[in-house]
Amino acid sequence: MGMFDGKKVVVLGVANERSIAWGIAEALHREGAELAFNYLNEALERRVRPLAESIGCKTVLPCDVQHEEQIDAMFGELQKRWGSIDAVVHSLAYAEKEDLSKRFVETSRQGFQTALDISAYSLISVAKRALPLMAERGGSILTLSYLGAERVVPNYNVMGVAKAALESSVRYLAADLGQNNIRVNAISAGPIKTLAASGIPGLRDMLTAFAEKAPLRRNVTQEDVGNTSLYLLGPLGSGVTGEVVYVDCGFSIMGF
Ligand code: NAD
Ligand code: 0WE
């Protein structure tokens, strides 16, 4: 008996086996969920499809969240195949590389728009498409944030601004969609070595310093995030909405 037996969950943001979204997918699969995945482009399709097939999933659809019609097409296809959905995982972000290394004051208008569009607005756009598919039974939406939303993390720059907008959107969506019995929450994860993090200069030192300072004296894993996602996406989180839950080995409680 799995906690997600018979539940249909859309997972956005798997790029490879190190993706946080894949850690969440594995946890959901273990608990019996039926899953659907997106891929950003054809190069990533070649990574995502075999991973999905390894857990018996054939629903793998293209969706670049910068294009409204691709979000429409994905949820249109899910409507046809599944009729309804129970949960959505939004685990994606993007900012121009140069905006994560230059002085923050140099952030361009275009760079700001790109980061906010892909990393924050997309949650609203996805929630809008999920709403009619969840309307009957209610549902749960989960996104991924980072401490850089609230505190200055060197070089996180415009991504921090985008995550602040994302966390605020979680609260506004939770207030709005509560009447449809849809919950909306975020996990604020500690740094994890994924594709999105691997291009960051100094990531190794950051991970070492994190594990020294965090109360649990280790780094956060995809499995840690997967475990908490089960709580927020499923019946154990039935009364929780609009929250940002830290999965950070305690790092953020420390003052010194
Ligand atoms: P990842 O590279 O595995 O995943 C990022 C995903 O974003 C990729 O699958 C990529 O295809 C997708 N993406 C980018 N632009 C897109 C677009 N236009 N349309 C659709 N998809 C797009 O890296 P990850 O670390 O697993 O990141 C997942 C989420 O976790 C992100 O929101 C990230 O900000 C967040 N997060 C990461 C860390 C970390 O240290 N790795 C910590 C906290 C939060
Ligand atoms: O949210 C993130 C990373 C998001 C991200 C990563 C990239 C790298 C490649 C968004 N856009 C891009 N664009 C690229 O071209 N994290 C929480 C991981 C992360 O990113 C950092 C961090 C940490 C931690 C950037 C600077 C400092 C720390």
Tab-separated table of C-alpha atoms and ligand atoms in Angstrom:
chain	number	residue	atom	x	y	z
A	1	MET	CA	0.000	0.000	0.000
A	2	GLY	CA	1.606	3.230	-1.167
A	3	MET	CA	0.604	6.686	0.031
A	4	PHE	CA	0.167	7.757	-3.626
A	5	ASP	CA	-1.560	4.655	-5.046
A	6	GLY	CA	-3.853	5.766	-7.875
A	7	LYS	CA	-2.554	9.368	-7.747
A	8	LYS	CA	-1.426	11.103	-10.933
A	9	VAL	CA	1.458	13.537	-10.580
A	10	VAL	CA	3.085	15.823	-13.187
A	11	VAL	CA	6.805	16.377	-12.596
A	12	LEU	CA	8.364	19.368	-14.377
A	13	GLY	CA	12.134	19.840	-14.325
A	14	VAL	CA	13.912	16.516	-14.693
A	15	ALA	CA	17.124	17.031	-16.683
A	16	ASN	CA	19.059	13.954	-15.515
A	17	GLU	CA	19.353	11.479	-12.629
A	18	ARG	CA	20.839	14.173	-10.364
A	19	SER	CA	17.880	16.553	-10.770
A	20	ILE	CA	15.966	17.395	-7.596
A	21	ALA	CA	12.809	16.637	-9.632
A	22	TRP	CA	14.110	13.092	-10.175
A	23	GLY	CA	14.632	12.647	-6.400
A	24	ILE	CA	11.025	13.699	-5.930
A	25	ALA	CA	9.861	11.395	-8.758
A	26	GLU	CA	11.641	8.399	-7.210
A	27	ALA	CA	9.985	9.050	-3.839
A	28	LEU	CA	6.554	9.401	-5.483
A	29	HIS	CA	7.110	6.241	-7.548
A	30	ARG	CA	8.060	4.300	-4.425
A	31	GLU	CA	4.714	5.354	-2.938
A	32	GLY	CA	2.757	4.162	-5.964
A	33	ALA	CA	2.141	7.398	-7.918
A	34	GLU	CA	1.618	7.415	-11.672
A	35	LEU	CA	3.935	10.060	-13.145
A	36	ALA	CA	4.246	12.298	-16.191
A	37	PHE	CA	7.384	14.239	-17.104
A	38	ASN	CA	8.321	17.145	-19.345
A	39	TYR	CA	11.543	17.853	-21.178
A	40	LEU	CA	12.902	21.226	-22.235
A	41	ASN	CA	14.445	20.259	-25.598
A	42	GLU	CA	15.415	17.255	-27.700
A	43	ALA	CA	18.840	16.923	-26.072
A	44	LEU	CA	17.163	16.581	-22.675
A	45	GLU	CA	14.448	14.285	-24.061
A	46	ARG	CA	17.239	11.734	-24.599
A	47	ARG	CA	18.030	11.914	-20.852
A	48	VAL	CA	14.483	12.112	-19.482
A	49	ARG	CA	12.747	9.415	-21.552
A	50	PRO	CA	14.991	6.511	-20.428
A	51	LEU	CA	14.727	7.652	-16.798
A	52	ALA	CA	10.928	7.758	-17.057
A	53	GLU	CA	10.873	4.342	-18.741
A	54	SER	CA	13.060	2.924	-15.959
A	55	ILE	CA	10.089	3.430	-13.628
A	56	GLY	CA	7.530	2.253	-16.166
A	57	CYS	CA	6.389	5.721	-17.239
A	58	LYS	CA	5.590	6.475	-20.889
A	59	THR	CA	4.086	9.946	-20.450
A	60	VAL	CA	6.993	12.223	-21.426
A	61	LEU	CA	5.986	15.463	-23.134
A	62	PRO	CA	7.779	18.547	-24.430
A	63	CYS	CA	7.280	21.745	-22.428
A	64	ASP	CA	9.403	24.884	-22.435
A	65	VAL	CA	7.635	27.127	-19.903
A	66	GLN	CA	8.699	30.243	-21.815
A	67	HIS	CA	6.058	29.306	-24.399
A	68	GLU	CA	2.432	29.445	-23.242
A	69	GLU	CA	1.332	27.202	-26.115
A	70	GLN	CA	3.704	24.444	-24.954
A	71	ILE	CA	2.221	24.553	-21.426
A	72	ASP	CA	-1.249	24.448	-23.012
A	73	ALA	CA	-0.247	21.492	-25.182
A	74	MET	CA	1.222	19.537	-22.246
A	75	PHE	CA	-1.820	19.961	-20.004
A	76	GLY	CA	-4.134	19.403	-23.002
A	77	GLU	CA	-2.422	16.061	-23.611
A	78	LEU	CA	-2.667	15.178	-19.897
A	79	GLN	CA	-6.366	16.004	-19.969
A	80	LYS	CA	-6.759	13.533	-22.856
A	81	ARG	CA	-4.624	10.769	-21.334
A	82	TRP	CA	-5.532	11.104	-17.665
A	83	GLY	CA	-8.663	13.266	-17.414
A	84	SER	CA	-7.577	14.603	-14.016
A	85	ILE	CA	-4.379	15.142	-12.035
A	86	ASP	CA	-3.656	15.140	-8.309
A	87	ALA	CA	-0.402	17.058	-8.024
A	88	VAL	CA	2.202	19.095	-9.882
A	89	VAL	CA	5.903	19.431	-9.078
A	90	HIS	CA	7.532	22.611	-10.453
A	91	SER	CA	11.297	22.170	-10.177
A	92	LEU	CA	12.845	24.512	-12.702
A	93	ALA	CA	14.713	27.791	-12.868
A	94	TYR	CA	16.913	29.690	-15.258
A	95	ALA	CA	18.911	32.907	-15.337
A	96	GLU	CA	21.518	33.993	-17.893
A	97	LYS	CA	24.916	32.709	-16.805
A	98	GLU	CA	26.466	36.183	-16.835
A	99	ASP	CA	23.808	37.421	-14.405
A	100	LEU	CA	25.082	34.844	-11.873
A	101	SER	CA	28.645	36.146	-11.966
A	102	LYS	CA	28.595	39.889	-12.692
A	103	ARG	CA	27.886	42.575	-10.085
A	104	PHE	CA	24.149	42.550	-9.254
A	105	VAL	CA	23.920	46.216	-10.215
A	106	GLU	CA	24.810	45.177	-13.792
A	107	THR	CA	21.679	42.976	-14.167
A	108	SER	CA	20.118	43.770	-17.557
A	109	ARG	CA	16.388	44.321	-18.145
A	110	GLN	CA	16.416	41.289	-20.460
A	111	GLY	CA	18.248	39.159	-17.894
A	112	PHE	CA	15.781	40.165	-15.192
A	113	GLN	CA	12.805	39.351	-17.423
A	114	THR	CA	14.198	35.958	-18.418
A	115	ALA	CA	14.934	34.913	-14.835
A	116	LEU	CA	11.573	36.076	-13.502
A	117	ASP	CA	9.652	34.626	-16.467
A	118	ILE	CA	11.109	31.109	-16.350
A	119	SER	CA	11.713	30.827	-12.613
A	120	ALA	CA	8.655	32.590	-11.142
A	121	TYR	CA	5.902	33.413	-13.644
A	122	SER	CA	5.906	29.820	-14.926
A	123	LEU	CA	4.475	28.628	-11.581
A	124	ILE	CA	1.410	30.834	-12.085
A	125	SER	CA	1.052	29.739	-15.687
A	126	VAL	CA	1.318	26.049	-14.762
A	127	ALA	CA	-1.119	26.447	-11.852
A	128	LYS	CA	-3.650	28.014	-14.216
A	129	ARG	CA	-3.485	24.959	-16.531
A	130	ALA	CA	-3.560	22.503	-13.598
A	131	LEU	CA	-6.639	24.103	-12.011
A	132	PRO	CA	-9.312	22.648	-14.348
A	133	LEU	CA	-7.651	19.206	-14.122
A	134	MET	CA	-7.692	19.320	-10.297
A	135	ALA	CA	-10.994	21.107	-9.844
A	136	GLU	CA	-13.061	18.006	-8.963
A	137	ARG	CA	-10.908	16.442	-6.243
A	138	GLY	CA	-8.533	19.228	-5.255
A	139	GLY	CA	-4.785	18.814	-5.455
A	140	SER	CA	-1.329	19.924	-4.418
A	141	ILE	CA	1.331	22.025	-6.146
A	142	LEU	CA	4.973	22.080	-5.030
A	143	THR	CA	7.846	24.292	-6.167
A	144	LEU	CA	11.529	24.561	-5.260
A	145	SER	CA	13.158	27.629	-3.743
A	146	TYR	CA	16.465	28.584	-2.182
A	147	LEU	CA	17.638	30.712	0.760
A	148	GLY	CA	18.882	33.312	-1.740
A	149	ALA	CA	15.226	34.472	-1.924
A	150	GLU	CA	15.498	35.931	1.578
A	151	ARG	CA	19.219	36.519	2.199
A	152	VAL	CA	21.996	37.713	-0.014
A	153	VAL	CA	24.008	34.765	-1.319
A	154	PRO	CA	26.988	36.032	-3.333
A	155	ASN	CA	26.419	35.625	-7.115
A	156	TYR	CA	22.873	34.242	-6.753
A	157	ASN	CA	21.855	37.772	-7.780
A	158	VAL	CA	18.785	37.966	-10.033
A	159	MET	CA	17.895	34.350	-9.173
A	160	GLY	CA	17.385	35.547	-5.582
A	161	VAL	CA	14.928	38.168	-6.802
A	162	ALA	CA	13.161	35.524	-8.915
A	163	LYS	CA	12.933	33.138	-5.929
A	164	ALA	CA	11.487	35.958	-3.776
A	165	ALA	CA	8.799	36.439	-6.448
A	166	LEU	CA	8.292	32.659	-6.560
A	167	GLU	CA	7.824	32.378	-2.781
A	168	SER	CA	5.372	35.266	-2.796
A	169	SER	CA	3.517	33.646	-5.709
A	170	VAL	CA	3.214	30.491	-3.583
A	171	ARG	CA	1.331	32.534	-0.965
A	172	TYR	CA	-0.928	34.341	-3.467
A	173	LEU	CA	-1.685	31.099	-5.333
A	174	ALA	CA	-2.387	29.301	-2.040
A	175	ALA	CA	-4.853	32.039	-1.032
A	176	ASP	CA	-6.521	31.981	-4.441
A	177	LEU	CA	-6.668	28.215	-5.035
A	178	GLY	CA	-7.658	27.269	-1.477
A	179	GLN	CA	-11.311	27.576	-2.520
A	180	ASN	CA	-10.652	24.766	-5.037
A	181	ASN	CA	-9.026	22.616	-2.329
A	182	ILE	CA	-5.665	23.056	-4.055
A	183	ARG	CA	-2.659	23.511	-1.785
A	184	VAL	CA	0.493	25.337	-2.938
A	185	ASN	CA	3.825	25.059	-1.127
A	186	ALA	CA	7.566	25.378	-1.646
A	187	ILE	CA	10.599	23.520	-0.387
A	188	SER	CA	13.613	25.744	0.231
A	189	ALA	CA	16.450	23.293	-0.337
A	190	GLY	CA	20.085	23.613	0.689
A	191	PRO	CA	22.699	23.506	-2.102
A	192	ILE	CA	22.853	20.212	-4.031
A	193	LYS	CA	25.249	19.332	-6.866
A	194	THR	CA	22.907	19.158	-9.865
A	195	LEU	CA	23.220	20.265	-13.497
A	196	ALA	CA	21.895	23.731	-12.577
A	197	ALA	CA	24.400	24.049	-9.726
A	198	SER	CA	27.421	22.479	-11.418
A	199	GLY	CA	28.190	25.563	-13.522
A	200	ILE	CA	28.514	27.717	-10.400
A	201	PRO	CA	32.133	28.645	-9.635
A	202	GLY	CA	32.999	27.838	-6.021
A	203	LEU	CA	30.161	25.338	-5.572
A	204	ARG	CA	32.513	22.746	-4.072
A	205	ASP	CA	33.714	25.165	-1.384
A	206	MET	CA	30.117	26.182	-0.742
A	207	LEU	CA	29.086	22.558	-0.182
A	208	THR	CA	32.035	21.988	2.164
A	209	ALA	CA	31.272	25.130	4.199
A	210	PHE	CA	27.577	24.218	4.287
A	211	ALA	CA	28.245	20.766	5.722
A	212	GLU	CA	30.516	22.288	8.394
A	213	LYS	CA	27.933	24.844	9.521
A	214	ALA	CA	24.646	22.933	9.156
A	215	PRO	CA	23.389	21.330	12.396
A	216	LEU	CA	23.179	17.900	10.705
A	217	ARG	CA	26.845	18.307	9.591
A	218	ARG	CA	26.206	17.124	6.051
A	219	ASN	CA	24.861	18.283	2.700
A	220	VAL	CA	21.258	18.014	1.603
A	221	THR	CA	20.407	15.161	-0.771
A	222	GLN	CA	17.782	14.698	-3.479
A	223	GLU	CA	16.345	11.976	-1.218
A	224	ASP	CA	15.890	14.510	1.635
A	225	VAL	CA	13.862	16.707	-0.721
A	226	GLY	CA	11.943	13.659	-2.020
A	227	ASN	CA	10.950	12.706	1.523
A	228	THR	CA	9.558	16.160	2.370
A	229	SER	CA	7.810	16.317	-1.009
A	230	LEU	CA	5.751	13.265	0.017
A	231	TYR	CA	4.535	15.206	3.052
A	232	LEU	CA	3.667	18.378	1.133
A	233	LEU	CA	2.175	16.655	-1.961
A	234	GLY	CA	0.141	14.005	-0.172
A	235	PRO	CA	-2.369	13.419	2.623
A	236	LEU	CA	0.162	14.068	5.413
A	237	GLY	CA	0.201	17.738	4.366
A	238	SER	CA	-3.594	18.074	4.073
A	239	GLY	CA	-3.744	21.189	6.266
A	240	VAL	CA	-0.604	22.891	4.935
A	241	THR	CA	-0.700	25.565	2.238
A	242	GLY	CA	1.235	28.705	1.335
A	243	GLU	CA	4.299	27.476	3.220
A	244	VAL	CA	7.993	27.501	2.428
A	245	VAL	CA	9.527	24.500	4.206
A	246	TYR	CA	13.304	24.400	4.656
A	247	VAL	CA	15.006	21.143	3.717
A	248	ASP	CA	18.463	22.412	4.568
A	249	CYS	CA	19.891	20.215	7.360
A	250	GLY	CA	19.154	23.175	9.674
A	251	PHE	CA	21.573	25.580	7.951
A	252	SER	CA	19.222	28.577	8.002
A	253	ILE	CA	18.639	28.547	11.788
A	254	MET	CA	22.280	29.363	12.544
A	255	GLY	CA	23.229	32.917	13.468
A	256	PHE	CA	26.958	32.359	13.575
B	1	NAD	P1	18.424	20.756	-12.785
B	1	NAD	O1	19.338	21.380	-13.763
B	1	NAD	O2	18.477	19.297	-12.654
B	1	NAD	O3	16.915	21.192	-13.060
B	1	NAD	C1	16.569	22.434	-13.589
B	1	NAD	C2	15.508	22.173	-14.641
B	1	NAD	O4	14.992	23.398	-15.155
B	1	NAD	C3	16.056	21.381	-15.852
B	1	NAD	O5	15.339	20.189	-16.005
B	1	NAD	C4	15.769	22.319	-17.014
B	1	NAD	O6	15.409	21.613	-18.173
B	1	NAD	C5	14.613	23.121	-16.469
B	1	NAD	N1	14.342	24.334	-17.221
B	1	NAD	C6	15.135	25.429	-17.389
B	1	NAD	N2	14.548	26.315	-18.209
B	1	NAD	C7	13.341	25.789	-18.550
B	1	NAD	C8	12.270	26.215	-19.378
B	1	NAD	N3	12.316	27.378	-20.043
B	1	NAD	N4	11.176	25.418	-19.505
B	1	NAD	C9	11.122	24.225	-18.876
B	1	NAD	N5	12.103	23.763	-18.067
B	1	NAD	C10	13.195	24.536	-17.923
B	1	NAD	O7	18.740	21.474	-11.382
B	1	NAD	P2	18.049	21.386	-9.953
B	1	NAD	O8	19.079	21.849	-9.005
B	1	NAD	O9	17.413	20.066	-9.760
B	1	NAD	O10	16.941	22.529	-10.035
B	1	NAD	C11	15.567	22.305	-9.789
B	1	NAD	C12	14.968	23.412	-8.930
B	1	NAD	O11	15.549	23.350	-7.634
B	1	NAD	C13	15.203	24.830	-9.446
B	1	NAD	O12	14.043	25.597	-9.210
B	1	NAD	C14	16.312	25.311	-8.553
B	1	NAD	O13	16.317	26.718	-8.434
B	1	NAD	C15	15.918	24.645	-7.261
B	1	NAD	N6	16.947	24.572	-6.229
B	1	NAD	C16	18.170	24.004	-6.511
B	1	NAD	C17	19.132	23.918	-5.519
B	1	NAD	C18	20.491	23.336	-5.783
B	1	NAD	O14	21.428	23.656	-5.061
B	1	NAD	N7	20.641	22.473	-6.792
B	1	NAD	C19	18.839	24.397	-4.223
B	1	NAD	C20	17.584	24.949	-3.970
B	1	NAD	C21	16.650	25.026	-4.983
B	2	0WE	O1	18.640	27.791	-8.096
B	2	0WE	C1	19.786	27.420	-8.231
B	2	0WE	C2	20.454	27.424	-9.590
B	2	0WE	C3	19.590	27.971	-10.667
B	2	0WE	C4	20.293	28.299	-11.955
B	2	0WE	C5	21.515	27.786	-12.338
B	2	0WE	C6	22.069	28.140	-13.578
B	2	0WE	C7	23.425	27.668	-14.029
B	2	0WE	C8	23.530	27.634	-15.534
B	2	0WE	C9	19.640	29.175	-12.790
B	2	0WE	N1	20.156	29.535	-13.985
B	2	0WE	C10	21.341	29.025	-14.389
B	2	0WE	N2	21.840	29.424	-15.610
B	2	0WE	C11	22.906	28.837	-16.186
B	2	0WE	O2	23.353	29.251	-17.287
B	2	0WE	N3	20.482	27.006	-7.112
B	2	0WE	C12	19.880	27.158	-5.815
B	2	0WE	C13	21.871	26.474	-7.175
B	2	0WE	C14	22.796	27.610	-6.944
B	2	0WE	O3	23.037	28.514	-7.923
B	2	0WE	C15	23.896	29.464	-7.409
B	2	0WE	C16	24.180	29.149	-6.075
B	2	0WE	C17	23.459	27.972	-5.779
B	2	0WE	C18	23.391	27.261	-4.481
B	2	0WE	C19	24.449	30.587	-8.007
B	2	0WE	C20	25.297	31.401	-7.279
B	2	0WE	C21	25.584	31.111	-5.967
B	2	0WE	C22	25.027	29.964	-5.342
